[in-house]
Coordinates of C-alpha atoms in Angstrom, one line a residue:
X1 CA 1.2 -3.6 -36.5
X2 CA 4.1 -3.6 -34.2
X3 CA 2.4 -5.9 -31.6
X4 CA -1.4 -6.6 -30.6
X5 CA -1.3 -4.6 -27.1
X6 CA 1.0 -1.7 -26.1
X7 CA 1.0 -1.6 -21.8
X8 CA 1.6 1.9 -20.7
X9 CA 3.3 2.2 -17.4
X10 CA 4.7 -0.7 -15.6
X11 CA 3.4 -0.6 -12.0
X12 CA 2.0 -3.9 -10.4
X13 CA -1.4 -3.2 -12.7
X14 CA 0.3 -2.9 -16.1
X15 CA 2.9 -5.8 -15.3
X16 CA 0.0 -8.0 -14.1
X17 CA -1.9 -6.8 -17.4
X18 CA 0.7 -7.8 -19.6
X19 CA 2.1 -11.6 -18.0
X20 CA -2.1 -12.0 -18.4
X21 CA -2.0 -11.2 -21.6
X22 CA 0.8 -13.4 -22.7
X23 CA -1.1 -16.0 -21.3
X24 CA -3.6 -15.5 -23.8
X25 CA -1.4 -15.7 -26.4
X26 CA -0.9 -12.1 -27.3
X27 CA 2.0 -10.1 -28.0
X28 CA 2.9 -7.1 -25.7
X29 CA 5.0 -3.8 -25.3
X30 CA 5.7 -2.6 -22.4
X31 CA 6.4 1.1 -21.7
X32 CA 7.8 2.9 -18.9
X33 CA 9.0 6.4 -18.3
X34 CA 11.2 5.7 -15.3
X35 CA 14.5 3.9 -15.3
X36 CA 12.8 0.5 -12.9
X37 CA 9.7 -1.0 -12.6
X38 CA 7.1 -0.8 -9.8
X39 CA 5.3 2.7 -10.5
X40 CA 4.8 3.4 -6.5
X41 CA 6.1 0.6 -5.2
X42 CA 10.0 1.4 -5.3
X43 CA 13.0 0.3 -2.9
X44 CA 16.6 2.8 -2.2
X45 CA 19.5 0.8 -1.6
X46 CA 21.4 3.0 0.8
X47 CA 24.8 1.9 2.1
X48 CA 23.2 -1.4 2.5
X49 CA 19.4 -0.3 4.1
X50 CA 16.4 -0.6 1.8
X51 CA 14.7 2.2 2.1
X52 CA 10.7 1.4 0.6
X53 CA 9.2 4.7 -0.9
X54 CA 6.1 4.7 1.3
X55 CA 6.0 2.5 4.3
X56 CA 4.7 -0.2 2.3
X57 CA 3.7 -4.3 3.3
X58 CA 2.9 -7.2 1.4
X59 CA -0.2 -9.1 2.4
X60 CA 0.3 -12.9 1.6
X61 CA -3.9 -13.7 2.3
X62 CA -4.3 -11.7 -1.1
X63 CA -5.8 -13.7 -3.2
X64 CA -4.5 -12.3 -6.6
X65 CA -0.7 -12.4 -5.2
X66 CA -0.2 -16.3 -5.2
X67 CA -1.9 -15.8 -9.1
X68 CA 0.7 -13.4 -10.1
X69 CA 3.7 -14.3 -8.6
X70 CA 6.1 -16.9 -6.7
X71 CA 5.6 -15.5 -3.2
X72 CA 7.9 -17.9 -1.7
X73 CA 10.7 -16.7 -3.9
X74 CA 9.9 -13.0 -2.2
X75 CA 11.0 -14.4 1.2
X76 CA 8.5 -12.6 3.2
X77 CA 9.6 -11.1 6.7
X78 CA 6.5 -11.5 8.1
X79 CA 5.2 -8.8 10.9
X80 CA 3.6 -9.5 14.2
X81 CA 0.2 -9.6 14.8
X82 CA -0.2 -6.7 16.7
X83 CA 0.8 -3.0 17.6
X84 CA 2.7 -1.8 20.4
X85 CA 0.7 1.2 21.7
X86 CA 2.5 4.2 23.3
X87 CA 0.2 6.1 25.7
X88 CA 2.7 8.8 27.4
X89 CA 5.2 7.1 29.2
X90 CA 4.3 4.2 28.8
X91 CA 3.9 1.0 26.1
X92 CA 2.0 -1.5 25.6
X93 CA 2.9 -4.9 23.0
X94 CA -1.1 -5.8 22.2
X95 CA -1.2 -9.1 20.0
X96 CA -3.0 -11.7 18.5
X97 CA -3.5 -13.8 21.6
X98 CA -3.8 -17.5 19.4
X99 CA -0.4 -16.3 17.0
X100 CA 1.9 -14.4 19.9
X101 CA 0.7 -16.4 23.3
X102 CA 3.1 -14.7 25.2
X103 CA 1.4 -11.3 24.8
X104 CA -1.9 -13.0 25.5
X105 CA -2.6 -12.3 29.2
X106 CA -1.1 -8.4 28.8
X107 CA -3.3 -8.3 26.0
X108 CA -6.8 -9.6 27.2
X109 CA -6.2 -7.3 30.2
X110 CA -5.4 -4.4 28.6
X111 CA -7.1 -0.6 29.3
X112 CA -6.8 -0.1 25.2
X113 CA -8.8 -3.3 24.9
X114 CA -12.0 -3.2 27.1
X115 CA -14.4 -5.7 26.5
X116 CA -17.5 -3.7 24.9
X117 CA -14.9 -2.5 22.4
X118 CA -14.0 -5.8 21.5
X119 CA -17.7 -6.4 21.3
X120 CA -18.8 -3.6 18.8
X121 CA -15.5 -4.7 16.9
X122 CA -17.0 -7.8 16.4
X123 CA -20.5 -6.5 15.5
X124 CA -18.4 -4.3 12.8
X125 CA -16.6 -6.7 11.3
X126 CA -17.8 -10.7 11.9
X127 CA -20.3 -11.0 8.6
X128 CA -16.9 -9.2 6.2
X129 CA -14.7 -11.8 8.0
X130 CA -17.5 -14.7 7.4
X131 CA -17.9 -13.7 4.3
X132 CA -21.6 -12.6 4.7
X133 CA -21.0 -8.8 3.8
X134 CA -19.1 -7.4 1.1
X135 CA -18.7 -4.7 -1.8
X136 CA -22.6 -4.6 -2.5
X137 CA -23.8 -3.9 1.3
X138 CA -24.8 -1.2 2.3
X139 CA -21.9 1.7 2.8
X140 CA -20.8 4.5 5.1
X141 CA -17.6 6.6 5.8
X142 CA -15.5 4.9 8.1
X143 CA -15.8 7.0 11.1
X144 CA -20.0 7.1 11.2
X145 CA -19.5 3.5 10.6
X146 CA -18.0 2.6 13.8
X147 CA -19.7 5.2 15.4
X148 CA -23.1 3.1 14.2
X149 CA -21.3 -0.4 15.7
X150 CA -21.3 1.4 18.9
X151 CA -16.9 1.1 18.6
X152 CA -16.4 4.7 20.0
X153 CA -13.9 3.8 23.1
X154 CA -10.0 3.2 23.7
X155 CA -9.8 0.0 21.1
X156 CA -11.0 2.5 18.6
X157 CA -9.0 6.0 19.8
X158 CA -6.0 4.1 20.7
X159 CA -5.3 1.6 18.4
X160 CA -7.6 1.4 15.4
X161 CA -8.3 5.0 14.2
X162 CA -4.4 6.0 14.3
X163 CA -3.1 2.4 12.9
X164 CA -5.8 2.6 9.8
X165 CA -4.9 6.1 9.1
X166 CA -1.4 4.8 8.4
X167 CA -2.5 1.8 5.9
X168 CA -5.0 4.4 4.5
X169 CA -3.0 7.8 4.4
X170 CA -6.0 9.1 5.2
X171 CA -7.1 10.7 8.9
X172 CA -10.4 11.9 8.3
X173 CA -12.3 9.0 8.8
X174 CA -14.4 9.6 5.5
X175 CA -12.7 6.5 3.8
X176 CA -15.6 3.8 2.7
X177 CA -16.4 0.9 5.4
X178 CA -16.8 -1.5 3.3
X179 CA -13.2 -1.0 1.8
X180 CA -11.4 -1.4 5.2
X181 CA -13.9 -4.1 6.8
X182 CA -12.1 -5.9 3.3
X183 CA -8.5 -4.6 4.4
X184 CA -8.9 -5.5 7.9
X185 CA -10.6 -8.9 6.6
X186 CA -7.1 -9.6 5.0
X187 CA -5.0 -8.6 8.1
X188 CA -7.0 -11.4 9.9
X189 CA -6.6 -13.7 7.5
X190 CA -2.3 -13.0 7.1
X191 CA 0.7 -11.8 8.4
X192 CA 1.5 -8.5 6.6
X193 CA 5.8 -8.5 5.8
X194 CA 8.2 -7.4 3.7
X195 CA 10.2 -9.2 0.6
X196 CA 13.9 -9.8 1.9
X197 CA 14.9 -8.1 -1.1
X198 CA 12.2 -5.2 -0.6
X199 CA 9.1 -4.2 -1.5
X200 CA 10.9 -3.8 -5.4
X201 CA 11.4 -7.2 -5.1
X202 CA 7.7 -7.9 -6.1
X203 CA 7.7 -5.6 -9.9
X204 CA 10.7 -6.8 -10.3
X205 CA 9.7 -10.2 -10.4
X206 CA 6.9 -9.8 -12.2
X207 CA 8.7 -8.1 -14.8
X208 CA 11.1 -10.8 -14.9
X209 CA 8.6 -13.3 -16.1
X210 CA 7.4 -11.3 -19.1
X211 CA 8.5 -12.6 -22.7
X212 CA 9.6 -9.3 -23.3
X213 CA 11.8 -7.1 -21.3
X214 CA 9.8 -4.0 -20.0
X215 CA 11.2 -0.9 -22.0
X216 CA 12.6 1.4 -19.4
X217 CA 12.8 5.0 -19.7
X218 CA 10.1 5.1 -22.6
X219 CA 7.6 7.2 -21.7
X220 CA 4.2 7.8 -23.7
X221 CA 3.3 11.2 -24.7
X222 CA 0.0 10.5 -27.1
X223 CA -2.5 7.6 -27.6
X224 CA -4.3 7.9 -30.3
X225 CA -6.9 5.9 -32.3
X226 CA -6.6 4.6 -35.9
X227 CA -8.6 2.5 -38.2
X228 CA -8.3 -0.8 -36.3
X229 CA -5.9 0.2 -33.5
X230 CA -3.8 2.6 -31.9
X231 CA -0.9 4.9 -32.3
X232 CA 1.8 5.5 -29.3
X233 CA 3.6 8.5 -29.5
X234 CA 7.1 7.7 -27.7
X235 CA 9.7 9.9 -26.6
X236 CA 11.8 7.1 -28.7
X237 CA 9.2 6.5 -31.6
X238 CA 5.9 5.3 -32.7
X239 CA 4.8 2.1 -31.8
X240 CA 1.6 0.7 -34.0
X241 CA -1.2 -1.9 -31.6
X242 CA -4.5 -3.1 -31.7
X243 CA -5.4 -1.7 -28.3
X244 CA -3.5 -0.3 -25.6
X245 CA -3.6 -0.4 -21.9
X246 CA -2.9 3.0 -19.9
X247 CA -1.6 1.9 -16.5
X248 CA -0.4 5.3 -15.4
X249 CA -0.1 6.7 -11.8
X250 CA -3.8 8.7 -11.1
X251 CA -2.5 11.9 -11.3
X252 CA -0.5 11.1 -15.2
X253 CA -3.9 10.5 -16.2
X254 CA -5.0 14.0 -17.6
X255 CA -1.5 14.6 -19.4
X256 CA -1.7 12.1 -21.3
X257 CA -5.5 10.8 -21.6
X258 CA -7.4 14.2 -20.8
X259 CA -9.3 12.3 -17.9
X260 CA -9.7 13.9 -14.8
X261 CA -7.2 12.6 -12.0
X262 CA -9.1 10.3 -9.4
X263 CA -8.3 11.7 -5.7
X264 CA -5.3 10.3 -3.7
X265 CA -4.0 10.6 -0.5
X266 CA -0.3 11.6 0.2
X267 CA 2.6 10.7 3.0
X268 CA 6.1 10.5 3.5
X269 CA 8.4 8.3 5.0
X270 CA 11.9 8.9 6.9
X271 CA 14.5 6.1 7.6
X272 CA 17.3 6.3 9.9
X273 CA 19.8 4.7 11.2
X274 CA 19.8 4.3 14.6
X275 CA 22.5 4.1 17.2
X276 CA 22.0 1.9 20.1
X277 CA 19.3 -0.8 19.5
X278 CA 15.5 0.7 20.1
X279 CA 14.1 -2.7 20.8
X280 CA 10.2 -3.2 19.8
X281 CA 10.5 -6.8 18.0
X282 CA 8.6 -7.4 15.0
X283 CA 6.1 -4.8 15.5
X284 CA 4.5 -1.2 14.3
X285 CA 4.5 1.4 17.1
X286 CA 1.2 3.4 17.5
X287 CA 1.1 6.6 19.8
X288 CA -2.4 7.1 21.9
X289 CA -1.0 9.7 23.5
X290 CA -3.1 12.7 23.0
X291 CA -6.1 12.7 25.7
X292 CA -8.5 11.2 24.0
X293 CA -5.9 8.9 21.7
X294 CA -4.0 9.7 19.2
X295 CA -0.6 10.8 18.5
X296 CA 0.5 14.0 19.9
X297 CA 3.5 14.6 17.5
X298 CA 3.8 13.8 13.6
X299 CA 4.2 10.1 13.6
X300 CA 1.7 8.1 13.3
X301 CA 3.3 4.9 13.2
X302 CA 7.1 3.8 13.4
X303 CA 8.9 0.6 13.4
X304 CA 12.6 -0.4 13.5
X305 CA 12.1 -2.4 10.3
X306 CA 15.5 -4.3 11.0
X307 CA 13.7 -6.4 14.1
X308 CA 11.1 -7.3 11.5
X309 CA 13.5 -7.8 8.4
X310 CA 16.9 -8.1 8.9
X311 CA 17.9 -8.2 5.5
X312 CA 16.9 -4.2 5.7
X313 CA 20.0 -3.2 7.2
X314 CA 23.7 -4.5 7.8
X315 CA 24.4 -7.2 10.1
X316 CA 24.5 -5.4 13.6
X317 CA 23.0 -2.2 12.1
X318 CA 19.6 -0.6 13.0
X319 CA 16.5 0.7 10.9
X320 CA 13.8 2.9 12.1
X321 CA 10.9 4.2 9.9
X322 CA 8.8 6.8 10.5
X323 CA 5.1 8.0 8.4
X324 CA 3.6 11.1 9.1
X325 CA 0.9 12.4 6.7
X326 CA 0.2 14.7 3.9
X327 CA -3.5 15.2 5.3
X328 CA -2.7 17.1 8.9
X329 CA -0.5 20.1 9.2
X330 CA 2.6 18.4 10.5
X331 CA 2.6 16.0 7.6
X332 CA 5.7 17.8 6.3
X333 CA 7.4 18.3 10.0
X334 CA 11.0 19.1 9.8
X335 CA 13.7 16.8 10.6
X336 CA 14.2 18.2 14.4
X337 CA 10.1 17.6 14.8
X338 CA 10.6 13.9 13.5
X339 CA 13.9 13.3 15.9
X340 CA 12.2 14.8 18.9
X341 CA 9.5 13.1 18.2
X342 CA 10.8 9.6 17.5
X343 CA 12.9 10.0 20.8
X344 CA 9.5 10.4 22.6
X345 CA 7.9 7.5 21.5
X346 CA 11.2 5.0 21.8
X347 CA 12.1 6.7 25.0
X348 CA 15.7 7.4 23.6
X349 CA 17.9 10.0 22.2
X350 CA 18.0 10.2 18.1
X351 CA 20.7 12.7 18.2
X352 CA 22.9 10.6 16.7
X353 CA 20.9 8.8 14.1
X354 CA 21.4 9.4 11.0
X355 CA 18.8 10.7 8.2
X356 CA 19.3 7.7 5.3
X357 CA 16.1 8.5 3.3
X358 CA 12.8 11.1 3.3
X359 CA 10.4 10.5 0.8
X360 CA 7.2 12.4 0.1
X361 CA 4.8 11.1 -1.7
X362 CA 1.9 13.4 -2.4
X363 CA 0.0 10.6 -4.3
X364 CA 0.5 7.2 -2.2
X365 CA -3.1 5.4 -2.4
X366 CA -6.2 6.6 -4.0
X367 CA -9.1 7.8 -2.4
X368 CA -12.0 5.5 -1.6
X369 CA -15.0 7.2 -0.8
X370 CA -18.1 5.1 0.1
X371 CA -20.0 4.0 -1.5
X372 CA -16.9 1.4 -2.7
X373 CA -17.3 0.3 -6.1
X374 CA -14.6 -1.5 -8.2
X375 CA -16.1 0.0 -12.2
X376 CA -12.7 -2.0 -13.5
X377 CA -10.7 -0.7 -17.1
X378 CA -12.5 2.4 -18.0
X379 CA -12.6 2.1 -21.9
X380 CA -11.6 5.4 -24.1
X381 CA -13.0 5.0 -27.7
X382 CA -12.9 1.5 -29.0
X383 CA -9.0 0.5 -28.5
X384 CA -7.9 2.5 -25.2
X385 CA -8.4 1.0 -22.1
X386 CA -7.5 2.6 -18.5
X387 CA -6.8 0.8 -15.4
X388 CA -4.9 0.5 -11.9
X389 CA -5.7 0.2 -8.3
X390 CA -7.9 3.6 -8.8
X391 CA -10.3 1.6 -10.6
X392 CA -10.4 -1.4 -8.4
X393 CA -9.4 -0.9 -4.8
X394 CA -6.5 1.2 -3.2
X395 CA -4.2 -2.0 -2.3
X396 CA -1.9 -4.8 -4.2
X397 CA -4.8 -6.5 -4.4
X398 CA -6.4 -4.2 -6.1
X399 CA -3.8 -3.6 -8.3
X400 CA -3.5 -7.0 -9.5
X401 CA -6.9 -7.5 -10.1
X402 CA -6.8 -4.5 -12.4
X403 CA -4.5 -5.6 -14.5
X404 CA -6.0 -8.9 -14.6
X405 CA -9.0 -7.4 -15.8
X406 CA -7.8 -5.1 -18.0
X407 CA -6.4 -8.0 -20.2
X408 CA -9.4 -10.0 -19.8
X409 CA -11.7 -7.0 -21.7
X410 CA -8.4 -6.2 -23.9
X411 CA -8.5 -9.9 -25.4
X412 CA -12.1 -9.7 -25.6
X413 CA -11.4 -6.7 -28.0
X414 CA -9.0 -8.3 -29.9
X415 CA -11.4 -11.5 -30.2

């Protein structure tokens, strides 16, 4: 045998997977088909801005994260606690009234925050925030869900519907309760930010810490079983295990395991640099405009990422992100549709920003249809395990606890 477990695919499941497995004293190859680790989670360096593929954040209330890595080492920018809402002409800064006391008053007395709102928000979420209600209770789509806690006014159309949408990549509403009552659970509990190196900076340090550098630009082309173990076909060679991990994106499953790929949800991202200095502080920017709520253009959120993380962008330079999504028809709006747009909502011309970085990523975050269940590693045969955040829950949380328990059954294996 070449090594007791072979790790294909080193996104944050397959790096967690293999430091766990270290820990347990095996030995461990890892493979990946790209030139840099991270799987999704990726950072451009241009001209000095880091552009994140995906408008991505790092949650420090995880609880796997302070497991896995050194988060103080990350150097978290953190967000505020809050949104500033756009409704028309105007904007509104709404935040956490204990954490950002200066928005306290203008948020208490807000029209997007009307007391029987904050009510049925409280009837929706207090036992997930207690801890009295969790993955095993009972589960709904998201929308009939709120509909149920009697949330169906301007808290919910102006804020909350457009601002999940964005962490989920998904507008339909059909998403499962019980998964974002756990998301929101961890907004409430910490301040959402981004690594002063970018969002890389997070596989990239949990690469570091493995024995064994990562093998870049390896990718796997067959798994298959042998009399006690495995055989990876490599498009460098063979590699002989006792078991192997297949921590692929969802939709590399069927190529290389023949298992159907689990349902994701896509967006993109642009980032410009912007002339002038759009001013919003540390905060996402949410349009309610539509009658009703709601954006009326493509974005559906936008922040100028170098008031929240200076280390983003040059000193004196400016950074503006935009997500629209793959679900709605203007999910792929054209560069003039994002400009006009963004000069709507910051109340300034764009002409003269310029275009640094558009991604589109069909395949950001799995589905999670209720009723939410976490299965964990899906085992092929007796040697083949299959994990990531599609078998856990669509987050870095869920990530890492894939990993982690991929390793846990794959030393049980080996036992």
């Amino acid at each position: 045998m070449d090594t007791d477990i072979v790790v294909i695919g080193a996104g944050i499941a397959g790096l967690r997977a293999a430091r766990r497995l270290e820990e347990h004293g095996c030995s461990v190859v890892v493979l990946e088909a790209e030139g840099e680790v991270g799987g999704r989670i990726r950072t451009d360096d241009v001209d000095g801005f880091l552009c994140d593929h995906g408008f991505q954040v790092l949650n420090p209330a995880y609880p796997a994260l302070r497991e896995a890595v050194d988060v103080e080492a990350l150097a978290l920018h953190s967000f505020g606690v809050g949104a500033i809402v756009r409704s028309g002409d105007r904007a509104s800064t709404l935040a956490h009234p204990l954490r950002h006391p200066r928005f306290a008053l203008q948020t208490l007395l807000s029209e997007h925050v009307p007391l029987g709102d904050v009510f049925a928000l409280a009837r929706w979420l207090g036992p997930t925030l207690v801890g009295l209600d969790g993955v095993g209770a009972q589960d709904r789509a998201l929308g009939a869900s709120l509909d149920e806690a009697g949330l169906t006014g301007k808290l919910r159309h102006d804020l909350l519907d457009t601002f999940l949408a964005g962490v989920l990549a998904d507008s339909s509403g059909g998403s499962s309760a019980n998964f974002v009552k756990q998301l929101v659970r961890y907004f409430a509990l910490g301040a959402p930010g981004l690594p002063r190196a970018g969002m890389r900076a997070l596989p990239v340090q949990m690469a570091s810490s493995l024995q064994e550098p990562v093998r870049l630009g390896t990718g796997a082309r067959e798994v298959n079983e042998t009399s006690g173990g495995v055989r990876v076909v490599t498009d460098r060679g063979t590699i002989l295990a006792r078991a192997a991990i297949v921590a692929v994106a969802p939709n590399d499953l069927p190529e290389l395991t023949g298992e159907a790929a689990p349902a994701t949800h896509g967006l993109t991202t642009w980032w410009f640099r912007a002339s002038g200095e759009p001013r919003t502080g540390p905060y996402l920017l949410i349009d309610a405009s539509l009658p009703g709520g709601g954006p009326a253009g493509p974005i559906w959120n936008t922040a100028v990422i170098s008031e929240v993380a200076p280390s983003y962008a040059p000193a004196g330079q400016h950074l503006v992100q935009a997500t629209t999504l793959l679900d709605r028809i203007d999910g792929l709006a054209s560069e003039a549709q994002i400009r006009d747009d963004l000069a709507r909502l910051y109340g300034t011309s764009t002409s003269g920003w310029e275009v640094l970085a558009h991604h589109v990523v069909p395949h950001a975050l799995p589905a999670v249809q209720p009723p939410f269940r976490s299965p964990g590693p899906r085992r092929l045969g007796e040697r083949v395990l299959v994990t990531g955040d599609h078998r856990e829950s669509s987050s870095i949380q869920g990530a890492l606890v894939a990993g982690q328990r991929a390793a846990d059954a794959a030393g049980a294996m080996l036992a």
